[in-house]
Coordinates of C-alpha atoms in Angstrom, one line a residue:
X25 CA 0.0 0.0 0.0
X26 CA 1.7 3.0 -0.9
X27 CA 1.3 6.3 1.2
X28 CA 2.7 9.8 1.5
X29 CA 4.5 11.2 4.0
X30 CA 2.9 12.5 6.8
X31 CA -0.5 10.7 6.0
X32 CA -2.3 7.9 7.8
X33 CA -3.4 4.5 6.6
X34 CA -6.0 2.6 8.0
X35 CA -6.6 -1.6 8.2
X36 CA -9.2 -3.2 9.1
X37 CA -8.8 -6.7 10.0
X38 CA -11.4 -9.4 8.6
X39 CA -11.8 -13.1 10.1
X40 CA -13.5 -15.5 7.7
X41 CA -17.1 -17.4 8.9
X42 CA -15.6 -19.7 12.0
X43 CA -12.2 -18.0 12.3
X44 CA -11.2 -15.4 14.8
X45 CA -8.3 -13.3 15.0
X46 CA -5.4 -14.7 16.4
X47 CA -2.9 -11.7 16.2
X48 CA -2.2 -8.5 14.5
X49 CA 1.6 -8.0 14.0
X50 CA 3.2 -3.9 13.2
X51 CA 6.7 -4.3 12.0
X52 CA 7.2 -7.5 13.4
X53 CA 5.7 -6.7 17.0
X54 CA 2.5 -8.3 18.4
X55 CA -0.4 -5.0 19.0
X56 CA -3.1 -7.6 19.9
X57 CA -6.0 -9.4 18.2
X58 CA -7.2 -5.5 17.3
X59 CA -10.0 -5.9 14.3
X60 CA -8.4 -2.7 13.1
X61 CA -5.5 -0.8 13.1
X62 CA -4.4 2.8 11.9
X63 CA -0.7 4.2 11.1
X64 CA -0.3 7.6 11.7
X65 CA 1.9 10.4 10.4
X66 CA 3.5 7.7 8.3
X67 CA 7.7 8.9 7.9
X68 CA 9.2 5.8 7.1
X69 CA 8.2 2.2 5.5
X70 CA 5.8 0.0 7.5
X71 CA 4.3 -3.9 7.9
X72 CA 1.4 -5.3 9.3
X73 CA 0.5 -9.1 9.5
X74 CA -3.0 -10.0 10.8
X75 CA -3.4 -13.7 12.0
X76 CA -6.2 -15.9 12.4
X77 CA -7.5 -19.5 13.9
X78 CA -10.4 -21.7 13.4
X79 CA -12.9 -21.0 15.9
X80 CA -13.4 -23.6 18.6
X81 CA -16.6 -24.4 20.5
X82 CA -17.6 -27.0 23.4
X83 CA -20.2 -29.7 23.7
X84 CA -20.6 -30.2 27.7
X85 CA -21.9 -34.4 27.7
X86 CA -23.7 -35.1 31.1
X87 CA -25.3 -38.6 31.9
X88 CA -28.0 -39.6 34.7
X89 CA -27.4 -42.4 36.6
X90 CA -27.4 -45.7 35.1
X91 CA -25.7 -45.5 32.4
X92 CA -22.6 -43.1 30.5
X93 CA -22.1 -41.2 28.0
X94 CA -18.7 -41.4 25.8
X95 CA -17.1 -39.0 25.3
X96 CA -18.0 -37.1 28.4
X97 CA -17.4 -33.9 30.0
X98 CA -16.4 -30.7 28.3
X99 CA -15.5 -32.0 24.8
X100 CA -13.7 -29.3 22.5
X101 CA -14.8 -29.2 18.6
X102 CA -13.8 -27.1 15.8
X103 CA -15.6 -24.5 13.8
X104 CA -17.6 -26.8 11.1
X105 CA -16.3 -30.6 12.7
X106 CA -18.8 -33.2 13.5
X107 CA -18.9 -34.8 16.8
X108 CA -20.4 -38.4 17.6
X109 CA -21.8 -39.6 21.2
X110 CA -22.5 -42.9 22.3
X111 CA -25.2 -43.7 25.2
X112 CA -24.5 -46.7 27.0
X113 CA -26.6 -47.8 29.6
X114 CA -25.7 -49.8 32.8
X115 CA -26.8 -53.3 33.2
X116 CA -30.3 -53.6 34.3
X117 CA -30.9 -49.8 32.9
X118 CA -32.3 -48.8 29.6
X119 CA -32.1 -45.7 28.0
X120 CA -35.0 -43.4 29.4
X121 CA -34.0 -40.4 26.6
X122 CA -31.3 -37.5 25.3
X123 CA -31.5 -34.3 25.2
X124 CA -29.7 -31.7 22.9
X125 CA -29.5 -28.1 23.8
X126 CA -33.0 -29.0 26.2
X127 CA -34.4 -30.3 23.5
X128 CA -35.2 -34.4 23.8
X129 CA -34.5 -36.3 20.3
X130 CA -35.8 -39.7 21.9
X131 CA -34.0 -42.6 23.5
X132 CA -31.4 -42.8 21.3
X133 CA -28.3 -44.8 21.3
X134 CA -25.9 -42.4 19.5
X135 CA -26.0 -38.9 18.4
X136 CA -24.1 -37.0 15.5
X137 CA -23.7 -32.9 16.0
X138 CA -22.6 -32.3 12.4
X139 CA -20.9 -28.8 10.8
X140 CA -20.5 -27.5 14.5
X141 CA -21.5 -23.7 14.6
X142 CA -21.6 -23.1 18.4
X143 CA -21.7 -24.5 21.5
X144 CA -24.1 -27.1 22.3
X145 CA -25.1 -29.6 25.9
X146 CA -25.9 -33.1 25.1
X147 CA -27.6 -35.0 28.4
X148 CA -28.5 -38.8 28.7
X149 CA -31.1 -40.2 31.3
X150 CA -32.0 -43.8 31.9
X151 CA -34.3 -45.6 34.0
X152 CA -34.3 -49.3 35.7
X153 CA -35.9 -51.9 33.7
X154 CA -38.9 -52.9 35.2
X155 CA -40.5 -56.8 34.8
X156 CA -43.5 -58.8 35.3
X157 CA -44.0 -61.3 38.3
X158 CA -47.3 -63.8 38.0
X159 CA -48.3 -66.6 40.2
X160 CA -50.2 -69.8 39.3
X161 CA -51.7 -71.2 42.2
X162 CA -53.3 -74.6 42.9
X163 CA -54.7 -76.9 45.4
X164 CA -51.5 -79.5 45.6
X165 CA -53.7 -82.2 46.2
X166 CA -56.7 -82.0 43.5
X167 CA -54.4 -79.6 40.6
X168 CA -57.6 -77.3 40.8
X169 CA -57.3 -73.8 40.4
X170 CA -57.0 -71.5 43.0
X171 CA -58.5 -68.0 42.0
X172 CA -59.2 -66.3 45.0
X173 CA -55.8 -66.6 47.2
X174 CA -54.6 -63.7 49.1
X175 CA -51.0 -62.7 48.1
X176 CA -48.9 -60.3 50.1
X177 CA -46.1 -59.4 48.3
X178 CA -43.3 -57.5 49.9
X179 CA -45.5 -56.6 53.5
X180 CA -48.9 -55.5 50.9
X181 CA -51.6 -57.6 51.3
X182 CA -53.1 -57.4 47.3
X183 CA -57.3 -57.8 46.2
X184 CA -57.8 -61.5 46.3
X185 CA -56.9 -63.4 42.9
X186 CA -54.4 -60.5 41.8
X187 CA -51.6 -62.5 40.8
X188 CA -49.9 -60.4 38.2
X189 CA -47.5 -57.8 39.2
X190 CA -45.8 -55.5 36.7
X191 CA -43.4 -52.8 37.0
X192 CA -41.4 -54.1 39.9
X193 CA -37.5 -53.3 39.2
X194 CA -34.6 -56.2 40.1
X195 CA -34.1 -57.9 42.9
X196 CA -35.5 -60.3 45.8
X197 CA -38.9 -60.3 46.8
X198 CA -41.0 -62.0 49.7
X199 CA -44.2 -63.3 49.3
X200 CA -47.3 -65.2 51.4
X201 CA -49.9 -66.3 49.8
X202 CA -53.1 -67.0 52.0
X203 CA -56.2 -68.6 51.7
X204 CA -59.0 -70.4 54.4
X205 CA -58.9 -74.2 54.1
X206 CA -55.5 -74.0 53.2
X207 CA -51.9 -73.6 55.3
X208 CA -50.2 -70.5 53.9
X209 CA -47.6 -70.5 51.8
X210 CA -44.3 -68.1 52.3
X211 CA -41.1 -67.8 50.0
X212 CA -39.3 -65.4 48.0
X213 CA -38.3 -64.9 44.1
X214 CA -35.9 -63.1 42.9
X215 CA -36.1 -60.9 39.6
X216 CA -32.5 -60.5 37.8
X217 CA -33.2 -59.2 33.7
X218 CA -36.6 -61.2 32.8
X219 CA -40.2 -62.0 34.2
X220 CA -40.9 -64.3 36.4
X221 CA -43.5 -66.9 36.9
X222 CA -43.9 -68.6 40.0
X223 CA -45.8 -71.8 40.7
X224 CA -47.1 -72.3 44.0
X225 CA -49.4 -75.5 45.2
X226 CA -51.1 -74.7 48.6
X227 CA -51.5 -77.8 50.9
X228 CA -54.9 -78.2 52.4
X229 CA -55.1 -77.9 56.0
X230 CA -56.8 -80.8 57.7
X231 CA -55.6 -79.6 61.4
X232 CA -58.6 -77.1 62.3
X233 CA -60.1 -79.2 64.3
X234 CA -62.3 -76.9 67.2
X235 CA -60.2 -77.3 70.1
X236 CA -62.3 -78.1 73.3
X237 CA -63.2 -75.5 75.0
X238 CA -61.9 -77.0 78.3
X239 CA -58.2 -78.1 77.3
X240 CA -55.4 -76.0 77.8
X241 CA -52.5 -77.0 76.1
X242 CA -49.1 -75.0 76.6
X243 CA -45.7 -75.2 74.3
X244 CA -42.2 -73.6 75.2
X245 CA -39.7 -72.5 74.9
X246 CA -40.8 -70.5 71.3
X247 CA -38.9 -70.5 69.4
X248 CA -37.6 -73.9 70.0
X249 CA -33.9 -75.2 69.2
X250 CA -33.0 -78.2 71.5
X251 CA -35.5 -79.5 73.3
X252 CA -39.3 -78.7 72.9
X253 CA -41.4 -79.0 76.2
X254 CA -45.5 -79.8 76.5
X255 CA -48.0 -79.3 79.3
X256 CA -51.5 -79.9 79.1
X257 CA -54.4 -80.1 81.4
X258 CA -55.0 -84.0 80.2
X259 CA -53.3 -86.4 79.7
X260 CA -50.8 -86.3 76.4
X261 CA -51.4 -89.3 74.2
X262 CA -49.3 -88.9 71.3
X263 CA -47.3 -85.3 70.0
X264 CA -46.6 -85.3 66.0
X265 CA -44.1 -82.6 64.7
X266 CA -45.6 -82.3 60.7
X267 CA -43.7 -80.5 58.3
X268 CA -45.3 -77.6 56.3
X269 CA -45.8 -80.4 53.5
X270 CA -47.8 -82.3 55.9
X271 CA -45.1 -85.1 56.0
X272 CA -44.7 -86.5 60.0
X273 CA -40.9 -85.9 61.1
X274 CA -41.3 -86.9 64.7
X275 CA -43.6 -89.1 66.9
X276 CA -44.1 -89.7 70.3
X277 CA -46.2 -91.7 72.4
X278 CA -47.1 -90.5 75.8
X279 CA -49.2 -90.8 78.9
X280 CA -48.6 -87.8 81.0
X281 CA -49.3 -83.9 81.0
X282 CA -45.8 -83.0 80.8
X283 CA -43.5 -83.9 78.0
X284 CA -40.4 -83.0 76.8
X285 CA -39.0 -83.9 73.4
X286 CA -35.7 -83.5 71.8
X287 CA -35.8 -81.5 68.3
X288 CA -32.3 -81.0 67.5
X289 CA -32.2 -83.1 64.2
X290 CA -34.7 -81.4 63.3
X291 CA -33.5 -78.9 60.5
X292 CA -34.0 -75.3 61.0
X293 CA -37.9 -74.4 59.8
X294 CA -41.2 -74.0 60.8
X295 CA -43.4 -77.3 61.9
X296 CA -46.7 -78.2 63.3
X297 CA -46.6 -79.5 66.6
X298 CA -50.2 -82.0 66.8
X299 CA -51.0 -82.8 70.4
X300 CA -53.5 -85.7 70.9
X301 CA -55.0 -85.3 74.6
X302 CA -57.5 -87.7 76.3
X303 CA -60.3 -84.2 76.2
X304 CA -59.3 -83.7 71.9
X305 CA -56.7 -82.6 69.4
X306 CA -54.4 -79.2 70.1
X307 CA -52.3 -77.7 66.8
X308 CA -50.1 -75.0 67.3
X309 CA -47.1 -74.0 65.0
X310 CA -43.9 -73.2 66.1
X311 CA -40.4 -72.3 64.7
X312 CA -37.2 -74.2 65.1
X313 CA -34.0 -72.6 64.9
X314 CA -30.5 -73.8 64.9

């Protein structure tokens, strides 16, 4: 650019679309990333060099718990690059959805932010999956259906003949299942990554017979672990310990009102204890521990 003595020259410094100005140079010596520059009361030759770089922006990449996000953080990206993510959720998690810039483009499992203008935010939620537990249940004896059992699942007692349970998330899960005419029957299931269908035969009870009204019959110590003592107002004429299947596991014949039997090969569990008294029949259940 030629100039006169004693005149000024202007310069004005222009980035193109996604560059910035890096640096502005005057005979050899940085002034800045000045978008303009003026030489005044020009005496003497001169130079000016104007630099630039691409422009750089950032894509901040959260995830929710249950799952990542790669890459993730504060990813840096050049003016006009493209930038893939990949959503990866944990086991036993799905993806629940993404959001770009606030904005959810679905439960996706990879996203592409192409020719990169500006700074953007990508986020990924997820949620536990969730699975179906159903019971079948059936008098053991006869097969027949059972459609009107009480299940308590996990301390809630449910409408009767509500056997199907959806939405419940992984893990273990305690259940009794009740019903009148039958002994109840008590477990747990566990749920890991599928639904689960549980088959449970109830085992009729034949022990409610009315007790009389006159005997007293009295069983300790509860819970029992060596030794189980019985005293009754008549005479004792047999004690049966019956296992929740209704199998016998110990019998004892007796003539007395106190009676002591050992239990401790018995394996931990609960039993029926069936006393047989000269004045009727006494049932009472107990627990056996080790």
């Amino acid at each position: 650019v030629d100039v006169s003595h004693g005149s000024d020259q202007s310069f004005t410094i222009i980035p193109d679309t996604g560059y910035h100005i890096a640096d502005v140079e005057v005979d050899g010596q940085s002034v800045g990333a000045v978008a303009s520059y003026v030489f005044e009361n020009i005496t003497d030759d001169h130079t000016i060099h104007a630099s630039f770089a691409l422009n750089q922006y950032t894509i901040t990449a959260t995830a929710g718990e249950g799952g990542t996000i790669d890459p993730e953080g504060d990813v840096d990206v050049s003016h006009g690059s493209d930038q893939s993510f990949t959503i990866i959720p944990d086991t036993g998690y799905h993806i629940a959805d993404v959001e770009v810039d606030g904005q959810s483009v679905g439960a996706v499992a990879s996203y592409v932010f192409e020719n990169i203008t500006d700074d953007h935010t990508i986020h990924a939620s997820f949620a536990p999956n969730v699975y179906g537990l159903v019971f079948d249940v059936y008098n053991n004896e006869t097969g027949a259906a059972i459609n009107d059992a009480l299940v308590i699942l996990e301390g809630v007692a449910h409408d009767p003949g509500d056997y199907v349970f959806w939405g419940l998330v992984p893990g273990i899960y305690e259940y009794v299942i009740k019903r009148d005419g039958f002994f109840d029957d008590f477990g747990s299931v566990e749920i890991i990554n599928a639904d689960v269908y549980v088959s449970v035969g109830m085992i009729p009870d034949d022990t409610n017979i009315p007790e009389p009204e006159s005997l007293s019959v009295k069983l300790y110590p509860v819970p029992a672990k060596e030794k189980l003592c019985i005293e009754s107002n008549f005479f004792i004429e047999e004690v049966m310990i019956v296992d929740l299947q209704g199998k016998p596991v110990l019998q004892k014949k007796t003539a007395a009102r106190n009676v002591s039997i050992y239990i401790k090969h018995l394996p931990p569990a609960v039993y029926f204890v069936r006393v047989l008294t000269s004045s009727g029949q006494f049932v009472e259940r107990i627990q056996i521990t080790e």
